Amino acid sequence: MAKHVNWQQLFKGIFLSLFLVFTVFPLYWIFITSLKPSNDMFTIPIHYWPKTITFDNYINIFKISNFSVYIFNSLILSVVAGFCSLIIASLSGYVLARFEFKGKPQVMFAFFITQMIPLFIGLAPLYLLMSNLQLLNRLPSLMLMYTVMMVPFCTVIMKGFFERIPSSLEEAAMIDGCSRITALFKVIVPVMLPGIAATFIFAFVQCWNELFLAIMFIDKEKAKTIPVAMNAFITKYDIDWGSMSAATVISVIPTLILFAFAQRYIVEGMTQGSVKG
């Protein structure tokens, strides 16, 4: 007897396969572009694998620029800003999840509304503030701004995770003699590792990829981040596609490594927690 064809599963498999190709192909194209010599990038017909493989584009971005410095700056900036955002968001999310107080709905509304305000609206006062604090062209200025930028949404995420942890856990710890802060960090935080990992990665990736503030407040070569450096490959009359593709491939590696190591926590965090207003 002929086996019954499960058309639903078949169409689902075809759709997911096409979606995978649609998602992965741009990354593949950037990768092979980074391996092409400049005279092979615009050939007709299009070659989906380079005739000649060269690593000159990777060598050039380190020769003509301080790309290793840009990587280090972006890494330090994203880790510090992500960690500071996580600490502040964890404490504020815990308060919003565990306590009732006057104005709580307004606080949550304010956190949400900040995500709808374009960054350029506050550019002038931010620039004056950083200038008065003598923080222009310094990484601490971006660390401060990124932390402030990430805290509202990270707080909303952490609030959702805290609400799914029974309050009886810290109450039992407090009965045993722990303070609320001790119960939070010794009892609740270990249970919330998936949510913490998911929140940190969200903040890290946002800081790693941010361009607008970085290009406005950083002009010195030694303080530039990867997005600012990549923007320099776009000139008035030309775009250095080879160098930009090579820089893109290198810039993706840290986030891929981070996701690879924290994949289990991310999946658990996204399935256990959700955003609640």
Coordinates of C-alpha atoms in Angstrom, one line a residue:
M1 CA 0.0 0.0 0.0
A2 CA 1.2 3.5 -0.8
K3 CA 2.0 5.6 2.2
H4 CA -0.3 8.5 2.9
V5 CA 1.4 11.8 2.2
N6 CA 1.2 14.3 5.0
W7 CA 0.7 17.4 2.8
Q8 CA 0.7 19.7 5.9
Q9 CA 4.2 18.5 6.9
L10 CA 5.4 18.6 3.3
F11 CA 4.4 22.2 2.8
K12 CA 5.7 23.2 6.2
G13 CA 9.1 21.6 5.3
I14 CA 9.2 23.4 1.9
F15 CA 8.3 26.8 3.5
L16 CA 10.9 26.4 6.3
S17 CA 13.5 25.4 3.7
L18 CA 12.8 28.4 1.5
F19 CA 12.8 30.7 4.6
L20 CA 16.2 29.3 5.7
V21 CA 17.6 30.0 2.2
F22 CA 16.1 33.5 2.2
T23 CA 17.7 34.1 5.6
V24 CA 21.1 32.6 5.1
F25 CA 21.8 33.7 1.5
P26 CA 22.6 37.3 2.4
L27 CA 25.2 36.1 4.9
Y28 CA 26.6 33.7 2.4
W29 CA 26.8 36.4 -0.2
I30 CA 28.7 38.8 2.1
F31 CA 31.1 35.9 3.0
I32 CA 32.0 35.1 -0.6
T33 CA 32.2 38.8 -1.5
S34 CA 34.8 39.2 1.2
L35 CA 36.8 36.4 -0.6
K36 CA 36.7 38.0 -4.1
P37 CA 39.3 40.3 -5.6
S38 CA 37.8 43.7 -6.5
N39 CA 37.7 43.0 -10.3
D40 CA 35.5 39.9 -9.8
M41 CA 32.8 41.5 -7.7
F42 CA 30.7 43.0 -10.5
T43 CA 31.2 40.4 -13.2
I44 CA 28.3 39.3 -15.5
P45 CA 27.1 36.6 -15.3
I46 CA 27.1 36.5 -11.5
H47 CA 29.4 33.9 -9.9
Y48 CA 28.0 32.3 -6.8
W49 CA 31.4 31.1 -5.8
P50 CA 34.5 33.2 -6.4
K51 CA 36.8 32.1 -9.3
T52 CA 39.8 33.3 -7.3
I53 CA 39.8 33.2 -3.5
T54 CA 41.8 35.9 -1.9
F55 CA 42.2 37.1 1.7
D56 CA 43.4 40.5 0.7
N57 CA 40.3 42.2 1.9
Y58 CA 40.8 40.8 5.4
I59 CA 44.5 41.8 5.4
N60 CA 43.7 45.3 4.1
I61 CA 41.2 46.2 6.8
F62 CA 43.9 45.5 9.4
K63 CA 46.6 47.3 7.3
I64 CA 44.8 50.4 6.4
S65 CA 42.9 50.9 9.7
N66 CA 43.2 50.0 13.4
F67 CA 40.5 47.3 13.1
S68 CA 41.8 45.3 16.0
V69 CA 41.3 48.5 18.1
Y70 CA 37.8 48.9 16.8
I71 CA 37.0 45.3 17.8
F72 CA 38.4 45.8 21.3
N73 CA 36.5 49.0 21.7
S74 CA 33.2 47.4 20.6
L75 CA 33.8 44.4 22.8
I76 CA 34.5 46.4 26.0
L77 CA 31.7 48.8 25.3
S78 CA 29.1 46.1 24.7
V79 CA 30.1 44.0 27.6
V80 CA 30.2 46.9 30.1
A81 CA 27.0 48.5 28.9
G82 CA 25.2 45.2 28.7
F83 CA 26.3 44.2 32.2
C84 CA 25.4 47.5 33.7
S85 CA 22.0 47.4 31.9
L86 CA 21.4 43.9 33.2
I87 CA 22.2 44.8 36.9
I88 CA 19.9 47.9 36.9
A89 CA 17.2 46.1 34.9
S90 CA 17.3 43.2 37.3
L91 CA 16.8 45.3 40.4
S92 CA 14.1 47.5 38.8
G93 CA 12.4 44.5 37.2
Y94 CA 12.3 42.8 40.6
V95 CA 10.7 45.8 42.3
L96 CA 8.1 46.1 39.6
A97 CA 7.3 42.4 39.7
R98 CA 7.1 42.0 43.5
F99 CA 5.8 45.3 44.9
E100 CA 2.7 47.4 44.4
F101 CA 3.1 51.1 44.7
K102 CA 1.4 54.3 43.5
G103 CA 2.3 55.2 40.0
K104 CA 3.5 51.7 38.9
P105 CA 1.3 51.6 35.7
Q106 CA 2.7 55.1 34.8
V107 CA 6.3 53.8 35.3
M108 CA 5.6 50.9 33.0
F109 CA 4.0 53.2 30.4
A110 CA 7.1 55.4 30.6
F111 CA 9.4 52.5 30.0
F112 CA 7.4 51.5 26.9
I113 CA 7.0 55.0 25.6
T114 CA 10.8 55.6 25.6
Q115 CA 11.1 52.9 23.0
M116 CA 9.0 55.0 20.6
I117 CA 11.0 58.2 20.9
P118 CA 13.6 58.6 18.1
L119 CA 17.2 59.1 19.3
F120 CA 17.8 62.2 17.2
I121 CA 15.3 64.2 19.2
G122 CA 17.6 64.2 22.2
L123 CA 20.8 64.5 20.3
A124 CA 21.4 68.2 20.9
P125 CA 21.0 68.1 24.7
L126 CA 22.9 64.9 24.9
Y127 CA 25.8 66.4 23.0
L128 CA 25.9 69.5 25.2
L129 CA 25.8 67.3 28.3
M130 CA 28.7 65.1 27.2
S131 CA 30.6 68.2 26.1
N132 CA 30.2 69.8 29.6
L133 CA 31.2 66.5 31.2
Q134 CA 34.2 66.3 28.8
L135 CA 33.2 62.9 27.7
L136 CA 33.2 63.4 23.9
N137 CA 35.4 61.0 22.0
R138 CA 35.6 58.7 25.0
L139 CA 34.1 55.2 25.4
P140 CA 32.6 56.0 28.8
S141 CA 30.2 58.4 27.2
L142 CA 28.8 55.7 25.0
M143 CA 28.8 53.2 27.9
L144 CA 26.6 55.7 29.8
M145 CA 24.3 56.4 26.9
Y146 CA 23.9 52.7 25.9
T147 CA 23.2 51.7 29.5
V148 CA 20.4 54.4 29.8
M149 CA 19.1 53.3 26.4
M150 CA 18.9 49.6 27.2
V151 CA 17.6 49.8 30.8
P152 CA 13.9 50.5 30.0
F153 CA 13.3 47.6 27.7
C154 CA 15.5 45.2 29.7
T155 CA 13.6 46.1 32.8
V156 CA 10.3 45.1 31.1
I157 CA 11.9 41.8 30.0
M158 CA 13.2 41.1 33.5
K159 CA 9.9 42.0 35.1
G160 CA 8.2 39.3 33.0
F161 CA 10.8 36.7 34.1
F162 CA 10.5 37.6 37.8
E163 CA 6.7 37.3 37.6
R164 CA 7.1 33.7 36.7
I165 CA 9.2 32.9 39.7
P166 CA 7.1 32.1 42.8
S167 CA 7.5 34.7 45.5
S168 CA 7.5 31.8 48.0
L169 CA 11.1 31.0 47.1
E170 CA 12.5 34.3 48.6
E171 CA 10.0 34.3 51.4
A172 CA 11.3 30.9 52.5
A173 CA 14.9 32.2 52.3
M174 CA 13.9 35.3 54.3
I175 CA 12.3 33.1 57.0
D176 CA 15.7 31.2 57.2
G177 CA 17.4 34.5 57.9
C178 CA 18.3 35.9 54.5
S179 CA 17.7 39.6 53.7
R180 CA 15.6 40.4 50.6
I181 CA 18.8 41.3 48.6
T182 CA 20.5 38.1 49.7
A183 CA 17.5 36.0 48.8
L184 CA 17.3 37.8 45.4
F185 CA 20.9 37.0 44.5
K186 CA 21.3 33.6 46.1
V187 CA 17.9 32.1 45.5
I188 CA 16.1 33.9 42.6
V189 CA 19.0 34.8 40.3
P190 CA 20.3 31.1 39.9
V191 CA 16.7 30.1 38.9
M192 CA 16.6 32.9 36.4
L193 CA 19.9 32.3 34.6
P194 CA 18.1 31.6 31.2
G195 CA 16.2 34.9 31.5
I196 CA 19.4 36.8 32.5
A197 CA 21.3 35.3 29.6
A198 CA 18.6 36.2 27.1
T199 CA 18.4 39.8 28.5
F200 CA 22.2 40.3 28.5
I201 CA 22.5 39.0 24.9
F202 CA 19.8 41.3 23.7
A203 CA 21.6 44.3 25.3
F204 CA 25.0 43.1 24.0
V205 CA 23.8 42.8 20.4
Q206 CA 22.1 46.2 20.5
C207 CA 25.2 47.9 21.8
W208 CA 27.5 46.0 19.4
N209 CA 25.5 47.1 16.3
E210 CA 24.6 50.7 17.4
L211 CA 25.8 53.3 14.9
F212 CA 23.9 56.5 15.3
L213 CA 25.2 57.6 18.7
A214 CA 28.6 56.2 18.1
I215 CA 29.1 58.2 14.9
M216 CA 27.8 61.4 16.6
F217 CA 29.9 61.2 19.7
I218 CA 33.1 59.4 18.6
D219 CA 35.5 61.1 16.1
K220 CA 38.9 60.0 17.3
E221 CA 40.4 57.0 15.6
K222 CA 41.5 55.3 18.9
A223 CA 37.9 55.4 20.3
K224 CA 35.9 54.2 17.2
T225 CA 33.7 51.1 17.3
I226 CA 33.2 48.6 14.5
P227 CA 30.0 50.2 13.1
V228 CA 31.7 53.6 12.9
A229 CA 34.7 52.0 11.2
M230 CA 32.5 50.1 8.7
N231 CA 30.7 53.3 7.9
A232 CA 34.0 54.8 6.8
F233 CA 34.2 52.3 3.9
I234 CA 31.3 54.3 2.3
T235 CA 32.8 57.3 0.6
K236 CA 31.2 60.1 -1.5
Y237 CA 31.8 58.4 -4.9
D238 CA 32.5 54.7 -4.0
I239 CA 31.9 51.9 -1.6
D240 CA 34.7 49.5 -0.7
W241 CA 32.5 46.3 -0.9
G242 CA 35.4 44.0 -0.3
S243 CA 36.6 45.6 2.9
M244 CA 33.1 46.2 4.1
S245 CA 32.2 42.5 3.6
A246 CA 35.4 41.3 5.3
A247 CA 34.6 43.7 8.3
T248 CA 31.1 42.4 8.4
V249 CA 32.2 38.8 8.6
I250 CA 34.6 39.6 11.4
S251 CA 32.0 41.6 13.3
V252 CA 29.5 38.8 13.2
I253 CA 31.9 36.3 14.8
P254 CA 31.7 37.5 18.4
T255 CA 27.9 37.4 18.4
L256 CA 27.9 34.0 16.8
I257 CA 30.2 32.7 19.5
L258 CA 28.0 34.3 22.2
F259 CA 24.9 32.7 20.8
A260 CA 26.6 29.3 20.5
F261 CA 27.6 29.2 24.1
A262 CA 24.4 30.6 25.5
Q263 CA 22.0 28.9 23.1
R264 CA 20.5 26.7 25.7
Y265 CA 19.8 29.6 28.1
I266 CA 18.3 31.7 25.3
V267 CA 15.8 29.0 24.3
E268 CA 14.9 28.4 28.0
G269 CA 14.6 32.1 28.7
M270 CA 12.4 32.9 25.7
T271 CA 10.1 30.0 26.5
Q272 CA 9.9 30.6 30.3
G273 CA 9.4 34.4 30.2
S274 CA 7.4 36.9 28.4
V275 CA 6.7 40.6 28.4
K276 CA 3.8 41.7 30.5
G277 CA 2.6 45.2 31.0

